[in-house]
Amino acid sequence: MQPKTHRMIALCSTANFINAADRIIMPMAIISMGDQFKWSLYWQGWVLSAFAFGYITSQVIGATAASKFGGKTVLTSAVFLWSVSTLITPLVASNLNFLIICRVVLGLGEGLGLPTIFHIFAHSVPVPERSRAFGYLVGAGTIGQTVAALICPHLPWEWMFYTFGTLGIVWVLVWIVLYSEIKDVGEDELPLVYPKVNSKNVRWTQFISHWPLWAIYIAHFAMNWSNYIIMQWLPTYLARNLGANKESISLTAVPYIVNSMLGVVAGHIADGLIARKWTVLSVRRLMTIIGLIGPAICLLLFSSMKSLLFAVVFVSLSMALCSFNSAGHLSNHADIAPNHAGITFAVSNTLATIPGILCGPLTAQLVTESHGRWFPVFILAASINFVGAVIYASQSSASQTI
């Protein structure tokens, strides 16, 4: 990779670090906030899910805005918006309506982030290096979750938001100074990809008319269902069901540590297999099957554990195997839609945010109706993963579709 590409990947990965850290603060803070403000499990579910309402509305906006206004401008605006929302959360927390609005705004900002980064990567990172780039990107996100999970349980809940909100504002200043937009490749220059279809004017129906795209969308939906269960409810589950104290909540960092390490490893494995003449399609399918079937099995085992230690082991294995998706369906966008990877990811991430909306109130409802039992929650998540893996394995493609 060229130094300029290295810097761009590092900056975008750092933005994803902050993005991921900010979104898991509330699942840890809500234990103390719920006790302080006397929220029921039902309202805690809605506070957690409010983020997804904003997130789902900004996906396609992020991709199209990046194409129109440039990745630098859109990513600057996105990080600034979600960082300010994080900073003011303690100031509005006493009013549930204002807090939910703030969470929606946080989702709006964060929803602009990844589609914009995908747009930047699709126009800046050569094909042989993309698996690694996406591996670093996803790995940085899980490192952000790790750092937040390690630090936040030892802070007053207000300072969880102040700390990471300030970090986002600092990133914006560094990004403005260090990053310059990479211009589109001219006709006399070596392109990053050799597309069969060069038209950039594609009807919106094309993004929902091809089975290879739907294979990605469904795999992403399945992956996110399990991820939202873990992200939103793991601290509460460990605290309420397995007796984890405030210090033990730091164990929620372990799944993110192994996820970050395996995400980068998975990218190198995928690129290595392609270098050994495996087809891109075979690699994408293998990585996705590992990333969906593995976590499904681990979640079922996790739900049967009565020991805090063994529960953390199995949820960590689930997150470790989930990281293989970064070199699977998450990298598949640039394969089948190189000119529109930002938009296809936006559509995919929009559909994959539906679990974020449903998992909060639905989990609360399932647990309440099951008299405190969580097993139905994990049975549902595992079933969705199995279905997603079967559909991706049978319907995916690595040839340019649009």
Tab-separated table of C-alpha atoms in Angstrom:
chain	number	residue	atom	x	y	z
A	1	MET	CA	0.000	0.000	0.000
A	2	GLN	CA	1.113	3.559	-0.677
A	3	PRO	CA	1.720	5.856	2.349
A	4	LYS	CA	-1.310	7.970	1.424
A	5	THR	CA	-3.498	4.858	1.328
A	6	HIS	CA	-2.046	3.719	4.662
A	7	ARG	CA	-2.945	7.061	6.240
A	8	MET	CA	-6.451	7.008	4.809
A	9	ILE	CA	-7.115	3.474	6.091
A	10	ALA	CA	-5.684	4.394	9.511
A	11	LEU	CA	-7.875	7.507	9.813
A	12	CYS	CA	-11.026	5.722	8.647
A	13	SER	CA	-10.307	2.816	10.982
A	14	THR	CA	-9.877	5.253	13.872
A	15	ALA	CA	-13.246	6.803	13.032
A	16	ASN	CA	-14.775	3.327	13.196
A	17	PHE	CA	-13.002	2.798	16.531
A	18	ILE	CA	-14.821	5.833	17.949
A	19	ASN	CA	-18.074	4.905	16.205
A	20	ALA	CA	-18.097	1.445	17.783
A	21	ALA	CA	-17.028	2.706	21.216
A	22	ASP	CA	-19.788	5.325	21.353
A	23	ARG	CA	-22.536	2.849	20.533
A	24	ILE	CA	-21.734	0.424	23.376
A	25	ILE	CA	-21.523	3.059	26.110
A	26	MET	CA	-25.269	3.056	26.710
A	27	PRO	CA	-25.581	-0.745	27.165
A	28	MET	CA	-23.100	-0.438	30.060
A	29	ALA	CA	-24.341	2.870	31.434
A	30	ILE	CA	-27.985	1.800	31.366
A	31	ILE	CA	-27.509	-0.524	34.354
A	32	SER	CA	-26.706	2.459	36.612
A	33	MET	CA	-29.043	4.814	34.743
A	34	GLY	CA	-31.927	2.373	35.019
A	35	ASP	CA	-31.423	2.118	38.774
A	36	GLN	CA	-31.032	5.891	39.173
A	37	PHE	CA	-34.018	6.900	37.036
A	38	LYS	CA	-36.198	3.846	37.876
A	39	TRP	CA	-36.661	2.659	34.285
A	40	SER	CA	-38.412	-0.665	33.670
A	41	LEU	CA	-36.818	-3.320	31.426
A	42	TYR	CA	-39.343	-2.270	28.766
A	43	TRP	CA	-38.147	1.356	28.731
A	44	GLN	CA	-34.518	0.298	28.897
A	45	GLY	CA	-35.187	-1.672	25.718
A	46	TRP	CA	-36.551	1.402	23.974
A	47	VAL	CA	-33.632	3.574	25.081
A	48	LEU	CA	-31.228	0.986	23.653
A	49	SER	CA	-33.174	0.646	20.388
A	50	ALA	CA	-33.673	4.389	19.819
A	51	PHE	CA	-30.158	4.513	18.361
A	52	ALA	CA	-31.219	2.164	15.561
A	53	PHE	CA	-34.121	4.407	14.508
A	54	GLY	CA	-31.643	7.156	13.627
A	55	TYR	CA	-29.098	4.740	12.227
A	56	ILE	CA	-31.498	3.136	9.764
A	57	THR	CA	-32.646	6.451	8.304
A	58	SER	CA	-29.162	7.711	7.415
A	59	GLN	CA	-27.683	4.738	5.563
A	60	VAL	CA	-28.617	5.562	1.978
A	61	ILE	CA	-28.154	9.274	2.679
A	62	GLY	CA	-24.544	8.542	3.651
A	63	ALA	CA	-23.732	6.687	0.452
A	64	THR	CA	-25.351	9.169	-1.924
A	65	ALA	CA	-23.999	12.168	-0.010
A	66	ALA	CA	-20.449	10.800	-0.246
A	67	SER	CA	-20.820	10.497	-4.029
A	68	LYS	CA	-22.189	14.034	-4.289
A	69	PHE	CA	-20.212	16.002	-1.707
A	70	GLY	CA	-17.096	13.868	-1.249
A	71	GLY	CA	-16.100	11.435	1.454
A	72	LYS	CA	-14.125	13.957	3.500
A	73	THR	CA	-16.993	16.390	3.983
A	74	VAL	CA	-19.575	13.737	4.812
A	75	LEU	CA	-17.351	11.790	7.212
A	76	THR	CA	-16.361	15.025	8.986
A	77	SER	CA	-20.027	15.926	9.471
A	78	ALA	CA	-20.947	12.415	10.604
A	79	VAL	CA	-18.275	12.116	13.300
A	80	PHE	CA	-19.000	15.629	14.564
A	81	LEU	CA	-22.735	14.898	14.824
A	82	TRP	CA	-22.400	11.620	16.723
A	83	SER	CA	-19.675	13.026	19.007
A	84	VAL	CA	-21.771	16.018	20.047
A	85	SER	CA	-24.726	13.700	20.677
A	86	THR	CA	-22.544	11.542	22.909
A	87	LEU	CA	-21.251	14.558	24.822
A	88	ILE	CA	-24.705	15.932	25.692
A	89	THR	CA	-26.291	12.598	26.676
A	90	PRO	CA	-25.710	13.082	30.452
A	91	LEU	CA	-27.284	16.542	30.220
A	92	VAL	CA	-30.595	15.214	28.860
A	93	ALA	CA	-30.703	11.815	30.593
A	94	SER	CA	-33.207	12.845	33.265
A	95	ASN	CA	-35.845	13.442	30.580
A	96	LEU	CA	-36.662	10.161	28.817
A	97	ASN	CA	-38.108	11.893	25.732
A	98	PHE	CA	-35.042	14.103	25.242
A	99	LEU	CA	-32.756	11.134	25.853
A	100	ILE	CA	-34.473	9.067	23.166
A	101	ILE	CA	-34.223	11.992	20.722
A	102	CYS	CA	-30.511	12.294	21.527
A	103	ARG	CA	-30.067	8.573	20.890
A	104	VAL	CA	-31.830	8.917	17.526
A	105	VAL	CA	-29.482	11.779	16.577
A	106	LEU	CA	-26.496	9.640	17.627
A	107	GLY	CA	-27.761	6.943	15.270
A	108	LEU	CA	-28.171	9.470	12.459
A	109	GLY	CA	-24.516	10.493	12.744
A	110	GLU	CA	-23.147	6.972	13.089
A	111	GLY	CA	-25.297	5.741	10.210
A	112	LEU	CA	-23.497	8.119	7.867
A	113	GLY	CA	-20.099	6.742	8.834
A	114	LEU	CA	-19.613	3.255	7.383
A	115	PRO	CA	-21.328	3.849	4.002
A	116	THR	CA	-19.038	6.843	3.530
A	117	ILE	CA	-15.956	4.823	4.475
A	118	PHE	CA	-17.032	2.033	2.091
A	119	HIS	CA	-17.323	4.658	-0.655
A	120	ILE	CA	-13.817	5.927	0.141
A	121	PHE	CA	-12.352	2.397	0.201
A	122	ALA	CA	-14.024	1.375	-3.071
A	123	HIS	CA	-12.385	4.348	-4.812
A	124	SER	CA	-9.014	4.196	-3.048
A	125	VAL	CA	-8.001	0.638	-2.112
A	126	PRO	CA	-6.805	-1.823	-4.817
A	127	VAL	CA	-8.620	-5.162	-5.098
A	128	PRO	CA	-5.759	-7.389	-3.792
A	129	GLU	CA	-5.579	-5.286	-0.604
A	130	ARG	CA	-9.279	-4.882	0.151
A	131	SER	CA	-9.738	-7.861	2.451
A	132	ARG	CA	-6.957	-6.527	4.656
A	133	ALA	CA	-8.332	-2.980	4.552
A	134	PHE	CA	-11.791	-4.154	5.573
A	135	GLY	CA	-10.208	-6.411	8.187
A	136	TYR	CA	-8.411	-3.419	9.737
A	137	LEU	CA	-11.584	-1.342	9.529
A	138	VAL	CA	-13.765	-3.925	11.270
A	139	GLY	CA	-10.941	-4.797	13.678
A	140	ALA	CA	-10.630	-1.149	14.714
A	141	GLY	CA	-14.339	-1.104	15.477
A	142	THR	CA	-14.044	-4.090	17.770
A	143	ILE	CA	-10.962	-2.568	19.424
A	144	GLY	CA	-13.084	0.521	20.095
A	145	GLN	CA	-15.711	-1.665	21.733
A	146	THR	CA	-12.954	-3.377	23.731
A	147	VAL	CA	-11.470	-0.140	25.036
A	148	ALA	CA	-14.897	1.217	25.944
A	149	ALA	CA	-15.819	-2.032	27.712
A	150	LEU	CA	-12.579	-1.922	29.729
A	151	ILE	CA	-12.709	1.749	30.668
A	152	CYS	CA	-16.401	2.549	31.127
A	153	PRO	CA	-17.250	0.252	34.077
A	154	HIS	CA	-14.637	2.126	36.134
A	155	LEU	CA	-16.066	5.585	35.346
A	156	PRO	CA	-19.169	7.355	36.638
A	157	TRP	CA	-21.745	6.806	33.912
A	158	GLU	CA	-21.724	10.496	32.943
A	159	TRP	CA	-17.990	10.404	32.215
A	160	MET	CA	-18.404	7.452	29.901
A	161	PHE	CA	-20.145	9.817	27.491
A	162	TYR	CA	-17.914	12.844	28.135
A	163	THR	CA	-14.697	10.861	27.488
A	164	PHE	CA	-15.579	9.322	24.146
A	165	GLY	CA	-17.533	12.342	22.918
A	166	THR	CA	-14.416	14.479	23.376
A	167	LEU	CA	-12.295	11.877	21.551
A	168	GLY	CA	-14.591	12.210	18.527
A	169	ILE	CA	-14.193	15.991	18.414
A	170	VAL	CA	-10.390	15.573	18.471
A	171	TRP	CA	-10.607	13.091	15.570
A	172	VAL	CA	-12.558	15.609	13.482
A	173	LEU	CA	-9.763	18.176	13.856
A	174	VAL	CA	-7.065	15.631	12.921
A	175	TRP	CA	-9.077	14.394	9.910
A	176	ILE	CA	-9.558	17.919	8.565
A	177	VAL	CA	-5.819	18.581	8.744
A	178	LEU	CA	-4.373	15.261	7.530
A	179	TYR	CA	-6.760	13.877	4.922
A	180	SER	CA	-7.098	15.129	1.357
A	181	GLU	CA	-9.661	13.681	-1.045
A	182	ILE	CA	-8.290	11.189	-3.578
A	183	LYS	CA	-9.493	12.156	-7.028
A	184	ASP	CA	-11.181	9.640	-9.317
A	185	VAL	CA	-8.799	7.699	-11.529
A	186	GLY	CA	-8.461	9.170	-14.988
A	187	GLU	CA	-8.615	7.257	-18.258
A	188	ASP	CA	-4.833	7.307	-18.663
A	189	GLU	CA	-4.205	5.966	-15.164
A	190	LEU	CA	-4.339	2.430	-13.786
A	191	PRO	CA	-7.790	1.865	-12.263
A	192	LEU	CA	-8.323	0.057	-8.981
A	193	VAL	CA	-10.796	-2.344	-10.583
A	194	TYR	CA	-11.699	-3.279	-14.126
A	195	PRO	CA	-15.482	-3.097	-14.139
A	196	LYS	CA	-17.550	-4.595	-16.913
A	197	VAL	CA	-20.222	-1.990	-16.298
A	198	ASN	CA	-19.027	1.601	-16.240
A	199	SER	CA	-22.297	3.504	-16.052
A	200	LYS	CA	-22.702	5.287	-12.746
A	201	ASN	CA	-26.372	6.038	-13.423
A	202	VAL	CA	-28.045	2.933	-12.062
A	203	ARG	CA	-31.742	2.765	-11.241
A	204	TRP	CA	-32.536	2.230	-7.568
A	205	THR	CA	-34.452	-0.923	-8.422
A	206	GLN	CA	-31.115	-2.514	-9.429
A	207	PHE	CA	-30.047	-2.527	-5.784
A	208	ILE	CA	-32.933	-4.804	-4.808
A	209	SER	CA	-33.284	-6.864	-8.004
A	210	HIS	CA	-30.378	-9.317	-7.829
A	211	TRP	CA	-30.074	-12.454	-5.695
A	212	PRO	CA	-26.314	-11.987	-5.072
A	213	LEU	CA	-27.138	-8.655	-3.444
A	214	TRP	CA	-29.958	-10.176	-1.403
A	215	ALA	CA	-27.561	-12.912	-0.274
A	216	ILE	CA	-25.337	-10.189	1.179
A	217	TYR	CA	-28.281	-8.309	2.684
A	218	ILE	CA	-29.665	-11.421	4.401
A	219	ALA	CA	-26.245	-12.517	5.705
A	220	HIS	CA	-25.680	-9.017	7.095
A	221	PHE	CA	-29.151	-9.017	8.706
A	222	ALA	CA	-28.421	-12.376	10.365
A	223	MET	CA	-24.991	-11.295	11.605
A	224	ASN	CA	-26.394	-8.098	13.070
A	225	TRP	CA	-29.250	-9.835	14.868
A	226	SER	CA	-26.747	-11.741	17.022
A	227	ASN	CA	-24.451	-8.728	17.323
A	228	TYR	CA	-27.229	-6.421	18.547
A	229	ILE	CA	-28.293	-8.997	21.153
A	230	ILE	CA	-24.725	-9.091	22.474
A	231	MET	CA	-24.052	-5.365	22.155
A	232	GLN	CA	-27.323	-4.192	23.722
A	233	TRP	CA	-27.940	-6.823	26.371
A	234	LEU	CA	-24.688	-8.579	27.364
A	235	PRO	CA	-23.876	-6.275	30.338
A	236	THR	CA	-27.469	-6.538	31.610
A	237	TYR	CA	-27.517	-10.331	31.121
A	238	LEU	CA	-24.243	-10.809	33.000
A	239	ALA	CA	-25.284	-8.469	35.803
A	240	ARG	CA	-28.873	-9.673	36.300
A	241	ASN	CA	-28.522	-13.404	35.499
A	242	LEU	CA	-24.950	-14.347	36.385
A	243	GLY	CA	-24.315	-11.916	39.233
A	244	ALA	CA	-21.544	-9.888	37.579
A	245	ASN	CA	-20.567	-6.879	39.692
A	246	LYS	CA	-19.410	-3.512	38.391
A	247	GLU	CA	-15.805	-4.675	37.984
A	248	SER	CA	-16.838	-7.950	36.333
A	249	ILE	CA	-18.732	-6.028	33.648
A	250	SER	CA	-15.268	-5.293	32.237
A	251	LEU	CA	-15.330	-8.921	31.090
A	252	THR	CA	-17.582	-7.737	28.273
A	253	ALA	CA	-14.333	-6.461	26.734
A	254	VAL	CA	-13.093	-10.018	26.163
A	255	PRO	CA	-15.458	-10.797	23.238
A	256	TYR	CA	-14.390	-7.588	21.504
A	257	ILE	CA	-10.674	-8.316	22.074
A	258	VAL	CA	-10.841	-11.707	20.367
A	259	ASN	CA	-13.108	-10.280	17.650
A	260	SER	CA	-10.601	-7.523	16.813
A	261	MET	CA	-7.685	-9.954	16.636
A	262	LEU	CA	-9.507	-12.520	14.526
A	263	GLY	CA	-10.938	-9.843	12.194
A	264	VAL	CA	-7.470	-8.864	10.977
A	265	VAL	CA	-6.362	-12.521	10.857
A	266	ALA	CA	-9.433	-13.440	8.792
A	267	GLY	CA	-8.573	-10.724	6.262
A	268	HIS	CA	-5.036	-12.065	5.828
A	269	ILE	CA	-6.315	-15.641	5.575
A	270	ALA	CA	-8.800	-14.602	2.877
A	271	ASP	CA	-6.167	-12.719	0.860
A	272	GLY	CA	-3.797	-15.666	1.279
A	273	LEU	CA	-6.375	-18.123	-0.058
A	274	ILE	CA	-7.024	-15.872	-3.066
A	275	ALA	CA	-3.258	-15.682	-3.679
A	276	ARG	CA	-3.231	-19.513	-3.668
A	277	LYS	CA	-5.726	-19.487	-6.562
A	278	TRP	CA	-8.915	-20.002	-4.569
A	279	THR	CA	-11.760	-18.225	-6.308
A	280	VAL	CA	-12.971	-15.027	-4.670
A	281	LEU	CA	-16.471	-16.530	-4.420
A	282	SER	CA	-15.211	-19.625	-2.573
A	283	VAL	CA	-13.353	-17.459	-0.078
A	284	ARG	CA	-16.313	-15.127	0.508
A	285	ARG	CA	-18.628	-18.098	1.096
A	286	LEU	CA	-16.211	-19.892	3.422
A	287	MET	CA	-15.620	-16.803	5.543
A	288	THR	CA	-19.349	-16.059	5.779
A	289	ILE	CA	-20.320	-19.628	6.706
A	290	ILE	CA	-17.722	-19.610	9.508
A	291	GLY	CA	-18.947	-16.143	10.552
A	292	LEU	CA	-22.608	-17.199	10.864
A	293	ILE	CA	-22.746	-20.902	11.777
A	294	GLY	CA	-19.974	-20.650	14.372
A	295	PRO	CA	-21.623	-17.854	16.400
A	296	ALA	CA	-25.017	-19.606	16.218
A	297	ILE	CA	-23.620	-22.710	17.928
A	298	CYS	CA	-21.696	-20.663	20.483
A	299	LEU	CA	-24.732	-18.576	21.450
A	300	LEU	CA	-26.752	-21.706	22.151
A	301	LEU	CA	-23.975	-22.979	24.418
A	302	PHE	CA	-23.602	-19.531	26.014
A	303	SER	CA	-27.274	-19.444	27.002
A	304	SER	CA	-26.944	-22.722	28.929
A	305	MET	CA	-23.958	-21.610	31.021
A	306	LYS	CA	-24.455	-20.906	34.736
A	307	SER	CA	-20.828	-19.893	35.306
A	308	LEU	CA	-19.770	-16.320	34.511
A	309	LEU	CA	-16.370	-17.546	33.285
A	310	PHE	CA	-17.750	-20.135	30.861
A	311	ALA	CA	-20.433	-17.713	29.651
A	312	VAL	CA	-17.721	-15.180	28.764
A	313	VAL	CA	-15.700	-17.921	27.020
A	314	PHE	CA	-18.582	-18.926	24.748
A	315	VAL	CA	-19.747	-15.405	23.934
A	316	SER	CA	-16.100	-14.581	23.128
A	317	LEU	CA	-15.907	-17.567	20.773
A	318	SER	CA	-19.102	-16.334	19.144
A	319	MET	CA	-17.621	-12.889	18.516
A	320	ALA	CA	-14.294	-14.375	17.354
A	321	LEU	CA	-15.980	-16.460	14.671
A	322	CYS	CA	-18.289	-13.576	13.726
A	323	SER	CA	-15.205	-11.564	12.736
A	324	PHE	CA	-14.750	-13.818	9.680
A	325	ASN	CA	-17.687	-11.978	8.101
A	326	SER	CA	-15.378	-9.020	7.459
A	327	ALA	CA	-13.611	-11.074	4.773
A	328	GLY	CA	-16.887	-12.656	3.676
A	329	HIS	CA	-20.086	-10.850	2.804
A	330	LEU	CA	-18.811	-7.478	4.090
A	331	SER	CA	-16.022	-7.525	1.481
A	332	ASN	CA	-18.374	-8.851	-1.201
A	333	HIS	CA	-19.844	-5.394	-1.907
A	334	ALA	CA	-16.704	-4.210	-3.685
A	335	ASP	CA	-16.657	-7.451	-5.725
A	336	ILE	CA	-20.153	-7.263	-7.184
A	337	ALA	CA	-20.727	-3.489	-7.192
A	338	PRO	CA	-17.321	-1.759	-7.424
A	339	ASN	CA	-18.828	1.525	-8.648
A	340	HIS	CA	-21.630	1.496	-6.067
A	341	ALA	CA	-20.178	-0.255	-3.005
A	342	GLY	CA	-21.166	2.623	-0.723
A	343	ILE	CA	-24.785	2.444	-1.847
A	344	THR	CA	-25.048	-1.361	-1.691
A	345	PHE	CA	-23.560	-1.307	1.796
A	346	ALA	CA	-26.014	1.424	2.758
A	347	VAL	CA	-28.951	-0.703	1.589
A	348	SER	CA	-27.474	-3.728	3.361
A	349	ASN	CA	-26.791	-1.856	6.581
A	350	THR	CA	-30.277	-0.297	6.486
A	351	LEU	CA	-31.898	-3.731	6.396
A	352	ALA	CA	-29.370	-5.024	8.929
A	353	THR	CA	-30.325	-2.246	11.340
A	354	ILE	CA	-33.867	-3.609	11.662
A	355	PRO	CA	-32.562	-6.064	14.301
A	356	GLY	CA	-31.262	-3.063	16.245
A	357	ILE	CA	-34.788	-1.657	16.362
A	358	LEU	CA	-36.418	-4.971	17.245
A	359	CYS	CA	-33.879	-6.489	19.641
A	360	GLY	CA	-34.431	-3.966	22.431
A	361	PRO	CA	-38.205	-4.198	22.970
A	362	LEU	CA	-38.509	-7.766	21.596
A	363	THR	CA	-35.837	-9.106	23.951
A	364	ALA	CA	-37.483	-7.351	26.890
A	365	GLN	CA	-40.831	-8.853	25.855
A	366	LEU	CA	-39.450	-12.396	25.404
A	367	VAL	CA	-37.642	-12.316	28.734
A	368	THR	CA	-40.662	-10.900	30.564
A	369	GLU	CA	-43.103	-13.408	29.023
A	370	SER	CA	-40.678	-16.266	29.721
A	371	HIS	CA	-40.526	-15.271	33.408
A	372	GLY	CA	-36.913	-14.125	33.231
A	373	ARG	CA	-35.617	-16.881	30.936
A	374	TRP	CA	-33.319	-15.776	28.096
A	375	PHE	CA	-33.132	-19.062	26.176
A	376	PRO	CA	-35.840	-18.052	23.606
A	377	VAL	CA	-33.786	-14.955	22.775
A	378	PHE	CA	-30.732	-17.021	21.815
A	379	ILE	CA	-32.718	-19.748	20.032
A	380	LEU	CA	-34.175	-17.059	17.749
A	381	ALA	CA	-30.731	-15.501	17.095
A	382	ALA	CA	-29.150	-18.875	16.243
A	383	SER	CA	-32.002	-19.807	13.902
A	384	ILE	CA	-31.640	-16.542	11.980
A	385	ASN	CA	-27.880	-17.153	11.612
A	386	PHE	CA	-28.413	-20.657	10.206
A	387	VAL	CA	-30.918	-19.372	7.624
A	388	GLY	CA	-28.597	-16.527	6.613
A	389	ALA	CA	-25.663	-18.910	6.092
A	390	VAL	CA	-27.680	-21.266	3.876
A	391	ILE	CA	-28.979	-18.430	1.685
A	392	TYR	CA	-25.546	-16.810	1.302
A	393	ALA	CA	-23.851	-20.114	0.474
A	394	SER	CA	-26.376	-20.849	-2.270
A	395	GLN	CA	-27.061	-17.423	-3.798
A	396	SER	CA	-23.895	-15.297	-3.477
A	397	SER	CA	-21.603	-14.233	-6.323
A	398	ALA	CA	-18.235	-12.527	-6.801
A	399	SER	CA	-18.869	-11.308	-10.365
A	400	GLN	CA	-19.817	-7.708	-11.005
A	401	THR	CA	-23.597	-7.412	-10.906
A	402	ILE	CA	-24.148	-3.658	-11.135
